[in-house]
PDB file of C-alpha atoms in Angstrom:
ATOM      1  CA  MET A 512      16.361 -45.262-104.536  1.00  0.00           C
ATOM      2  CA  GLN A 513      13.933 -46.591-106.702  1.00  0.00           C
ATOM      3  CA  VAL A 514      11.118 -45.181-107.291  1.00  0.00           C
ATOM      4  CA  GLU A 515       8.371 -47.788-108.306  1.00  0.00           C
ATOM      5  CA  THR A 516       5.191 -45.295-108.913  1.00  0.00           C
ATOM      6  CA  PRO A 517       5.271 -43.986-112.318  1.00  0.00           C
ATOM      7  CA  ILE A 518       7.171 -40.135-112.545  1.00  0.00           C
ATOM      8  CA  GLN A 519       3.942 -37.670-113.363  1.00  0.00           C
ATOM      9  CA  SER A 520       4.153 -34.051-113.274  1.00  0.00           C
ATOM     10  CA  VAL A 521       1.306 -31.920-112.781  1.00  0.00           C
ATOM     11  CA  GLU A 522       1.040 -30.874-116.533  1.00  0.00           C
ATOM     12  CA  GLN A 523       0.762 -34.819-117.114  1.00  0.00           C
ATOM     13  CA  TYR A 524      -2.571 -35.569-115.012  1.00  0.00           C
ATOM     14  CA  SER A 525      -5.676 -36.680-116.584  1.00  0.00           C
ATOM     15  CA  LYS A 526      -8.682 -34.422-116.683  1.00  0.00           C
ATOM     16  CA  ARG A 527      -9.896 -37.227-114.070  1.00  0.00           C
ATOM     17  CA  GLN A 528      -6.793 -36.933-111.716  1.00  0.00           C
ATOM     18  CA  GLN A 529      -7.370 -32.794-111.926  1.00  0.00           C
ATOM     19  CA  ARG A 530     -10.943 -32.371-111.270  1.00  0.00           C
ATOM     20  CA  LEU A 531      -9.673 -35.493-108.098  1.00  0.00           C
ATOM     21  CA  VAL A 532      -6.963 -33.069-106.745  1.00  0.00           C
ATOM     22  CA  GLY A 533      -8.677 -29.953-106.647  1.00  0.00           C
ATOM     23  CA  ARG A 534     -11.650 -32.264-104.759  1.00  0.00           C
ATOM     24  CA  LEU A 535      -9.010 -34.189-102.593  1.00  0.00           C
ATOM     25  CA  MET A 536      -7.542 -30.178-101.693  1.00  0.00           C
ATOM     26  CA  ASP A 537     -10.903 -28.343-101.077  1.00  0.00           C
ATOM     27  CA  SER A 538     -11.311 -31.685 -98.588  1.00  0.00           C
ATOM     28  CA  LEU A 539      -8.003 -32.082 -97.011  1.00  0.00           C
ATOM     29  CA  ASN A 540      -8.042 -27.921 -96.101  1.00  0.00           C
ATOM     30  CA  LYS A 541     -11.021 -28.006 -94.551  1.00  0.00           C
ATOM     31  CA  SER A 542     -10.735 -30.937 -92.136  1.00  0.00           C
ATOM     32  CA  GLU A 543      -7.156 -28.953 -91.274  1.00  0.00           C
ATOM     33  CA  SER A 544      -9.143 -26.137 -90.226  1.00  0.00           C
ATOM     34  CA  ARG A 545     -11.113 -27.680 -88.432  1.00  0.00           C
ATOM     35  CA  LEU A 546      -8.307 -29.596 -86.930  1.00  0.00           C
ATOM     36  CA  SER A 547      -5.668 -26.411 -86.243  1.00  0.00           C
ATOM     37  CA  GLU A 548      -6.278 -24.904 -82.907  1.00  0.00           C
ATOM     38  CA  HIS A 549      -5.692 -28.819 -81.520  1.00  0.00           C
ATOM     39  CA  TYR A 550      -2.195 -29.338 -82.758  1.00  0.00           C
ATOM     40  CA  SER A 551      -1.043 -25.612 -83.143  1.00  0.00           C
ATOM     41  CA  HIS A 552       0.598 -26.079 -79.678  1.00  0.00           C
ATOM     42  CA  LYS A 553       2.210 -29.047 -81.120  1.00  0.00           C
ATOM     43  CA  ARG A 554       3.765 -27.277 -84.286  1.00  0.00           C
ATOM     44  CA  ASN A 555       6.933 -25.285 -84.348  1.00  0.00           C
ATOM     45  CA  HIS A 556       5.764 -22.670 -87.285  1.00  0.00           C
ATOM     46  CA  GLN A 557       2.243 -21.778 -88.212  1.00  0.00           C
ATOM     47  CA  ARG A 558       0.725 -23.633 -91.336  1.00  0.00           C
ATOM     48  CA  GLN A 559      -0.353 -21.835 -94.304  1.00  0.00           C
ATOM     49  CA  PRO A 560      -3.125 -22.440 -96.890  1.00  0.00           C
ATOM     50  CA  CYS A 561      -1.891 -22.601-100.769  1.00  0.00           C
ATOM     51  CA  SER A 562      -2.542 -24.019-103.774  1.00  0.00           C
ATOM     52  CA  ASN A 563       0.521 -23.746-105.664  1.00  0.00           C
ATOM     53  CA  TYR A 564       2.960 -25.937-107.495  1.00  0.00           C
ATOM     54  CA  VAL A 565       5.847 -27.263-105.716  1.00  0.00           C
ATOM     55  CA  LEU A 566       8.750 -28.609-107.421  1.00  0.00           C
ATOM     56  CA  LEU A 567      10.274 -31.730-106.549  1.00  0.00           C
ATOM     57  CA  ARG A 568      13.217 -33.781-107.324  1.00  0.00           C
ATOM     58  CA  ILE A 569      12.891 -37.725-107.318  1.00  0.00           C
ATOM     59  CA  PRO A 570      15.913 -39.603-106.968  1.00  0.00           C
ATOM     60  CA  GLN A 571      16.122 -42.463-109.501  1.00  0.00           C
ATOM     61  CA  LYS A 572      18.488 -45.701-109.621  1.00  0.00           C
ATOM     62  CA  ASN A 573      21.839 -45.009-111.205  1.00  0.00           C
ATOM     63  CA  GLU A 574      19.821 -41.605-113.074  1.00  0.00           C
ATOM     64  CA  SER A 575      19.632 -38.373-112.375  1.00  0.00           C
ATOM     65  CA  PRO A 576      16.805 -37.260-110.505  1.00  0.00           C
ATOM     66  CA  VAL A 577      13.741 -36.280-112.098  1.00  0.00           C
ATOM     67  CA  GLU A 578      11.878 -33.040-111.824  1.00  0.00           C
ATOM     68  CA  VAL A 579       8.046 -33.246-111.663  1.00  0.00           C
ATOM     69  CA  THR A 580       5.229 -30.655-110.318  1.00  0.00           C
ATOM     70  CA  ALA A 581       3.014 -31.529-107.828  1.00  0.00           C
ATOM     71  CA  TYR A 582       0.441 -29.379-105.564  1.00  0.00           C
ATOM     72  CA  MET A 583       0.951 -27.979-102.918  1.00  0.00           C
ATOM     73  CA  ARG A 584      -1.507 -27.720-100.409  1.00  0.00           C
ATOM     74  CA  ASP A 585       0.217 -25.582 -97.319  1.00  0.00           C
ATOM     75  CA  ILE A 586       3.701 -24.329 -96.082  1.00  0.00           C
ATOM     76  CA  SER A 587       5.228 -23.050 -93.172  1.00  0.00           C
ATOM     77  CA  ALA A 588       8.694 -22.128 -92.485  1.00  0.00           C
ATOM     78  CA  GLY A 589       9.754 -25.840 -91.248  1.00  0.00           C
ATOM     79  CA  GLY A 590       8.332 -27.644 -94.084  1.00  0.00           C
ATOM     80  CA  THR A 591       5.568 -28.306 -96.633  1.00  0.00           C
ATOM     81  CA  ALA A 592       2.547 -30.462 -97.621  1.00  0.00           C
ATOM     82  CA  PHE A 593       1.398 -31.697-100.996  1.00  0.00           C
ATOM     83  CA  LEU A 594      -0.353 -34.307-103.061  1.00  0.00           C
ATOM     84  CA  TYR A 595       1.106 -37.140-105.351  1.00  0.00           C
ATOM     85  CA  PRO A 596      -0.820 -39.649-107.712  1.00  0.00           C
ATOM     86  CA  GLY A 597       1.187 -42.264-106.160  1.00  0.00           C
ATOM     87  CA  ASP A 598       3.489 -43.666-103.422  1.00  0.00           C
ATOM     88  CA  LEU A 599       6.634 -42.251-103.644  1.00  0.00           C
ATOM     89  CA  ALA A 600       8.337 -44.573-101.264  1.00  0.00           C
ATOM     90  CA  LEU A 601      10.872 -41.889-100.504  1.00  0.00           C
ATOM     91  CA  ARG A 602      12.537 -41.202 -97.116  1.00  0.00           C
ATOM     92  CA  SER A 603      14.135 -37.674 -98.303  1.00  0.00           C
ATOM     93  CA  ILE A 604      13.596 -35.443-100.892  1.00  0.00           C
ATOM     94  CA  ILE A 605      14.242 -32.179-102.630  1.00  0.00           C
ATOM     95  CA  VAL A 606      11.743 -29.619-102.483  1.00  0.00           C
ATOM     96  CA  GLY A 607      11.685 -26.341-104.388  1.00  0.00           C
ATOM     97  CA  ILE A 608       9.500 -24.024-103.785  1.00  0.00           C
ATOM     98  CA  PRO A 609       8.419 -20.890-106.848  1.00  0.00           C
ATOM     99  CA  ILE A 610       9.474 -17.908-105.764  1.00  0.00           C
ATOM    100  CA  PRO A 611       7.595 -15.025-108.772  1.00  0.00           C
ATOM    101  CA  GLY A 612      10.237 -13.914-110.317  1.00  0.00           C
ATOM    102  CA  LYS A 613      12.905 -15.331-108.976  1.00  0.00           C
ATOM    103  CA  GLU A 614      14.666 -18.504-108.884  1.00  0.00           C
ATOM    104  CA  PRO A 615      12.600 -21.620-106.654  1.00  0.00           C
ATOM    105  CA  SER A 616      14.548 -21.923-103.408  1.00  0.00           C
ATOM    106  CA  TRP A 617      15.253 -25.724-102.892  1.00  0.00           C
ATOM    107  CA  PHE A 618      15.269 -27.465 -99.605  1.00  0.00           C
ATOM    108  CA  GLU A 619      16.430 -30.679 -98.772  1.00  0.00           C
ATOM    109  CA  GLY A 620      13.421 -32.272 -96.314  1.00  0.00           C
ATOM    110  CA  GLU A 621      12.537 -35.406 -94.633  1.00  0.00           C
ATOM    111  CA  VAL A 622       8.926 -37.192 -95.384  1.00  0.00           C
ATOM    112  CA  VAL A 623       7.503 -37.207 -91.968  1.00  0.00           C
ATOM    113  CA  ARG A 624       3.643 -37.886 -93.264  1.00  0.00           C
ATOM    114  CA  CYS A 625       3.238 -39.863 -96.400  1.00  0.00           C
ATOM    115  CA  LYS A 626      -0.926 -41.061 -96.503  1.00  0.00           C
ATOM    116  CA  GLN A 627      -3.077 -42.240 -99.428  1.00  0.00           C
ATOM    117  CA  VAL A 628      -5.806 -40.125 -99.341  1.00  0.00           C
ATOM    118  CA  MET A 629      -9.602 -41.112 -99.302  1.00  0.00           C
ATOM    119  CA  ASP A 630      -8.591 -44.582-101.061  1.00  0.00           C
ATOM    120  CA  GLU A 631      -7.923 -42.144-103.851  1.00  0.00           C
ATOM    121  CA  ASP A 632      -4.613 -42.459-106.349  1.00  0.00           C
ATOM    122  CA  PHE A 633      -2.929 -39.817-104.445  1.00  0.00           C
ATOM    123  CA  TRP A 634      -1.107 -39.783-101.748  1.00  0.00           C
ATOM    124  CA  ASP A 635      -0.467 -36.549 -99.121  1.00  0.00           C
ATOM    125  CA  TYR A 636       3.039 -36.025 -97.989  1.00  0.00           C
ATOM    126  CA  GLY A 637       4.279 -33.732 -95.781  1.00  0.00           C
ATOM    127  CA  VAL A 638       8.020 -32.950 -95.624  1.00  0.00           C
ATOM    128  CA  ARG A 639      10.545 -31.420 -93.082  1.00  0.00           C
ATOM    129  CA  PHE A 640      12.563 -28.742 -94.161  1.00  0.00           C
ATOM    130  CA  ARG A 641      16.391 -30.253 -93.135  1.00  0.00           C
ATOM    131  CA  GLU A 642      17.902 -27.458 -94.978  1.00  0.00           C
ATOM    132  CA  ARG A 643      18.315 -25.080 -97.639  1.00  0.00           C
ATOM    133  CA  ILE A 644      20.375 -25.546-100.541  1.00  0.00           C
ATOM    134  CA  ALA A 645      19.718 -22.870-102.979  1.00  0.00           C
TER     135      ALA A 645
END
């Protein structure tokens, strides 16, 4: 599937995007903490808030996937959430979780949530890990 959104890595974000993503992450994390008790019984794995990068391999039509970084909001044994400046229109994605001093852990994931955040140019993604691939 070809992605229509221009591919953009964290290092390419404008100063405005950098400030905006920080505010959006703060706002989403506050909302998440207020709702955590409500949803905790529905989740199989406890979420841990984080503000790290996540690696994404985005498929391209007739080309190799493009690897970019995005801001990770949280992680659990079952998946991760991240912010990205655009609608990737994907159902599956390869996600790399950086591990200090080691190679990233790569997972095949299913996009289970993709919603625009507060009418801004960022989308909040939730990805369920299907299997570890490296």
